[in-house]
Amino acid sequence: MDFELEHAKEILGRTPATLNAMLRDVSEAWLVGNEGAETWSPYDVVGHLIHGEETDWIPRARIILEHGEARAFEPFDRVGMFEKSKGKTIAELLDEFAKLRKQSLNELSAMNLTPELLEKRGSHPELGVVTMKLLLAAWVVHDLGHVRQIVRVMAKQYSDAVGPWRAYLSILDEH
Amino acid sequence: MDFELEHAKEILGRTPATLNAMLRDVSEAWLVGNEGAETWSPYDVVGHLIHGEETDWIPRARIILEHGEARAFEPFDRVGMFEKSKGKTIAELLDEFAKLRKQSLNELSAMNLTPELLEKRGSHPELGVVTMKLLLAAWVVHDLGHVRQIVRVMAKQYSDAVGPWRAYLSILDEH
């Protein structure tokens, strides 16, 4: 599938509702379980997505528009959310993410990205030369990847509970 | 996490809304892409979940209640949905799944599963002796596994579109 801005926005716009459906008002046990030391719970993942709205995707798109390749993106702090999420309920995090994502999509629309601007180049601190289009496609897949992470982490809380069915449930062997 | 009926019902009850958030009114291109020959699109997965409501989970719970180990479950036809879904829109499939899931959860509640009934044994055609509790835990993980499959399949439509970001997006290398 070739990148199309409208396709990308469809998925980006849906993620808050997807997370709501999965996580709002769910029992604490489903929210805080993780996959072991140094891994994330569903609660942690929502915090990470919030942090991405604030420091990663749209800020990088702005850098491309304003500076092109002349200024590299700030490196993204993948665990920057642990401090910021502290003490917040999952409902607060979901609301915050939904609000920020809406703002991000409004700003994305306001950028009026023409086919030419979608090809505009930027500089990633590790990946080197990238384009606006690649950044936006990565944003979409990043969302989907974290939805998949949340369901995987939730599923693993039942790794033992499924007994012999484990043989049929490959999600329990992913990481 | 030990199995608890209320925890399981929470997740089972959320799946229709999760699928709605991800798939209703989304562009055809996101719905029909798959991972290659003999693999499923998001559209196919919803059909599979419908088929599971009709022939797999609750029917097996009924067999355990009524026959215990004396009667093995019917083998589940994993591709039984291809014929049945034909010609239906995704909206129709999502509505049908939501309706059937609601009926399933109503029937599950009506079973009044006590701790003793949760330990009641049944006979799986391949896995051998199982219990009601194992069956219900497997149902939960089956749901989560298919949500993960849907997001993975959608993500893979952008495998090329993300360019060098692929290195950071492990969902694109899962199968």
Short mmCIF file of C-alpha atoms in Angstrom, two decimals, chain A residues 1-8 10-11 14 17-27 29-30 57 60 73 124 126-127 129-131 133-142 144-148 151-152 154-172 174-175, chain B residues 1-8 10-11 14 17-27 29-30 57 60 73 124 126-127 129-131 133-142 144-148 151-152 154-172 174-175:
data_model
loop_
_atom_site.label_atom_id
_atom_site.label_comp_id
_atom_site.label_asym_id
_atom_site.label_seq_id
_atom_site.Cartn_x
_atom_site.Cartn_y
_atom_site.Cartn_z
CA MET A 1 0.00 0.00 0.00
CA ASP A 2 1.45 3.35 -0.99
CA PHE A 3 1.37 6.10 1.59
CA GLU A 4 -1.64 8.39 1.36
CA LEU A 5 -2.14 11.16 3.86
CA GLU A 6 -5.87 10.50 4.23
CA HIS A 7 -5.27 6.82 4.92
CA ALA A 8 -2.70 7.68 7.57
CA GLU A 10 -7.78 7.61 9.42
CA ILE A 11 -5.66 5.29 11.55
CA ARG A 14 -8.87 6.03 15.57
CA ALA A 17 -11.08 5.27 20.62
CA THR A 18 -9.33 1.93 20.26
CA LEU A 19 -7.44 2.49 23.52
CA ASN A 20 -10.62 3.63 25.23
CA ALA A 21 -12.46 0.51 24.15
CA MET A 22 -9.67 -1.69 25.44
CA LEU A 23 -8.67 0.05 28.65
CA ARG A 24 -11.13 2.53 30.12
CA ASP A 25 -12.66 1.22 33.37
CA VAL A 26 -10.93 -2.12 33.02
CA SER A 27 -9.78 -3.84 36.23
CA ALA A 29 -5.05 -6.22 37.17
CA TRP A 30 -5.29 -5.91 33.37
CA TRP A 57 5.74 13.10 15.78
CA ARG A 60 9.54 16.35 14.06
CA PHE A 73 15.33 15.79 15.16
CA HIS A 124 16.90 11.67 11.81
CA GLU A 126 20.15 7.75 13.82
CA LEU A 127 18.41 6.88 10.55
CA VAL A 129 17.89 11.34 5.72
CA VAL A 130 14.15 10.71 5.92
CA THR A 131 11.10 12.41 4.44
CA LYS A 133 6.01 10.91 4.20
CA LEU A 134 8.22 8.32 5.90
CA LEU A 135 7.77 10.06 9.25
CA LEU A 136 3.99 9.99 8.96
CA ALA A 137 3.92 6.35 7.84
CA ALA A 138 6.13 5.47 10.84
CA TRP A 139 3.71 7.30 13.14
CA VAL A 140 0.84 5.10 11.89
CA VAL A 141 2.79 1.89 12.34
CA HIS A 142 4.04 3.06 15.75
CA LEU A 144 -0.54 -0.01 15.57
CA GLY A 145 2.56 -1.53 17.13
CA HIS A 146 1.63 -0.21 20.55
CA VAL A 147 -1.97 -1.42 20.26
CA ARG A 148 -0.52 -4.82 19.48
CA VAL A 151 -3.14 -6.74 23.72
CA ARG A 152 -0.06 -8.96 23.88
CA MET A 154 -2.87 -8.36 28.49
CA ALA A 155 -2.96 -11.80 26.87
CA LYS A 156 0.21 -12.85 28.68
CA GLN A 157 -1.43 -12.32 32.04
CA TYR A 158 -3.34 -15.49 31.11
CA SER A 159 -0.35 -17.50 29.87
CA ASP A 160 -0.83 -20.04 32.64
CA ALA A 161 -4.61 -19.74 32.81
CA VAL A 162 -5.08 -21.18 29.30
CA GLY A 163 -3.29 -24.43 30.13
CA PRO A 164 -2.90 -26.70 27.08
CA TRP A 165 -4.56 -24.14 24.78
CA ARG A 166 -1.26 -22.31 24.84
CA ALA A 167 -0.21 -24.47 21.88
CA TYR A 168 -2.81 -22.70 19.70
CA LEU A 169 -2.37 -19.17 21.02
CA SER A 170 0.80 -17.84 19.43
CA ILE A 171 0.35 -14.38 20.93
CA LEU A 172 1.60 -15.88 24.22
CA GLU A 174 5.59 -13.22 21.15
CA HIS A 175 7.62 -10.51 22.75
CA MET B 1 -2.85 -13.63 36.93
CA ASP B 2 -5.24 -16.33 38.08
CA PHE B 3 -8.41 -16.81 36.09
CA GLU B 4 -11.42 -14.91 37.39
CA LEU B 5 -14.72 -15.04 35.57
CA GLU B 6 -15.39 -11.31 35.99
CA HIS B 7 -11.97 -10.42 34.58
CA ALA B 8 -12.57 -12.65 31.59
CA GLU B 10 -14.54 -7.66 30.99
CA ILE B 11 -12.25 -8.42 28.08
CA ARG B 14 -14.89 -5.07 25.10
CA ALA B 17 -16.10 -1.93 20.67
CA THR B 18 -12.37 -2.40 20.04
CA LEU B 19 -13.07 -3.79 16.56
CA ASN B 20 -15.54 -1.00 15.88
CA ALA B 21 -12.99 1.63 16.82
CA MET B 22 -10.40 0.07 14.56
CA LEU B 23 -12.44 -0.94 11.55
CA ARG B 24 -15.85 0.67 11.13
CA ASP B 25 -15.90 3.07 8.16
CA VAL B 26 -12.19 2.65 7.53
CA SER B 27 -11.01 2.73 3.91
CA ALA B 29 -7.56 -0.61 1.51
CA TRP B 30 -7.01 -1.13 5.26
CA TRP B 57 -16.81 -21.01 22.63
CA ARG B 60 -18.19 -25.94 23.90
CA PHE B 73 -16.10 -30.88 21.38
CA HIS B 124 -11.03 -31.41 23.53
CA GLU B 126 -6.87 -32.64 20.19
CA LEU B 127 -5.84 -31.27 23.58
CA VAL B 129 -8.98 -33.18 29.08
CA VAL B 130 -9.63 -29.49 29.66
CA THR B 131 -11.81 -27.54 32.10
CA LYS B 133 -11.98 -22.37 33.25
CA LEU B 134 -9.30 -23.20 30.70
CA LEU B 135 -11.84 -22.85 27.89
CA LEU B 136 -12.91 -19.40 29.05
CA ALA B 137 -9.32 -18.20 29.52
CA ALA B 138 -8.52 -19.43 26.01
CA TRP B 139 -11.51 -17.48 24.67
CA VAL B 140 -10.10 -14.26 26.18
CA VAL B 141 -6.63 -14.83 24.76
CA HIS B 142 -8.13 -15.83 21.40
CA LEU B 144 -6.71 -10.56 22.13
CA GLY B 145 -4.69 -12.60 19.65
CA HIS B 146 -7.01 -11.64 16.83
CA VAL B 147 -6.97 -7.95 17.75
CA ARG B 148 -3.20 -8.20 17.58
CA VAL B 151 -3.27 -4.40 13.83
CA ARG B 152 -0.29 -6.39 12.60
CA MET B 154 -2.83 -3.28 8.94
CA ALA B 155 0.69 -2.23 9.94
CA LYS B 156 2.21 -4.46 7.29
CA GLN B 157 0.41 -2.58 4.55
CA TYR B 158 2.94 0.15 5.37
CA SER B 159 6.03 -2.08 5.52
CA ASP B 160 7.55 -0.27 2.56
CA ALA B 161 6.05 3.12 3.33
CA VAL B 162 8.05 3.48 6.57
CA GLY B 163 11.41 3.15 4.81
CA PRO B 164 14.34 3.09 7.28
CA TRP B 165 11.99 3.33 10.30
CA ARG B 166 11.35 -0.37 9.77
CA ALA B 167 14.35 -1.02 12.00
CA TYR B 168 12.44 0.36 14.99
CA LEU B 169 9.02 -1.09 14.20
CA SER B 170 9.18 -4.74 15.20
CA ILE B 171 5.50 -5.33 14.41
CA LEU B 172 6.49 -5.40 10.74
CA GLU B 174 6.03 -10.52 13.18
CA HIS B 175 3.80 -13.09 11.61
#
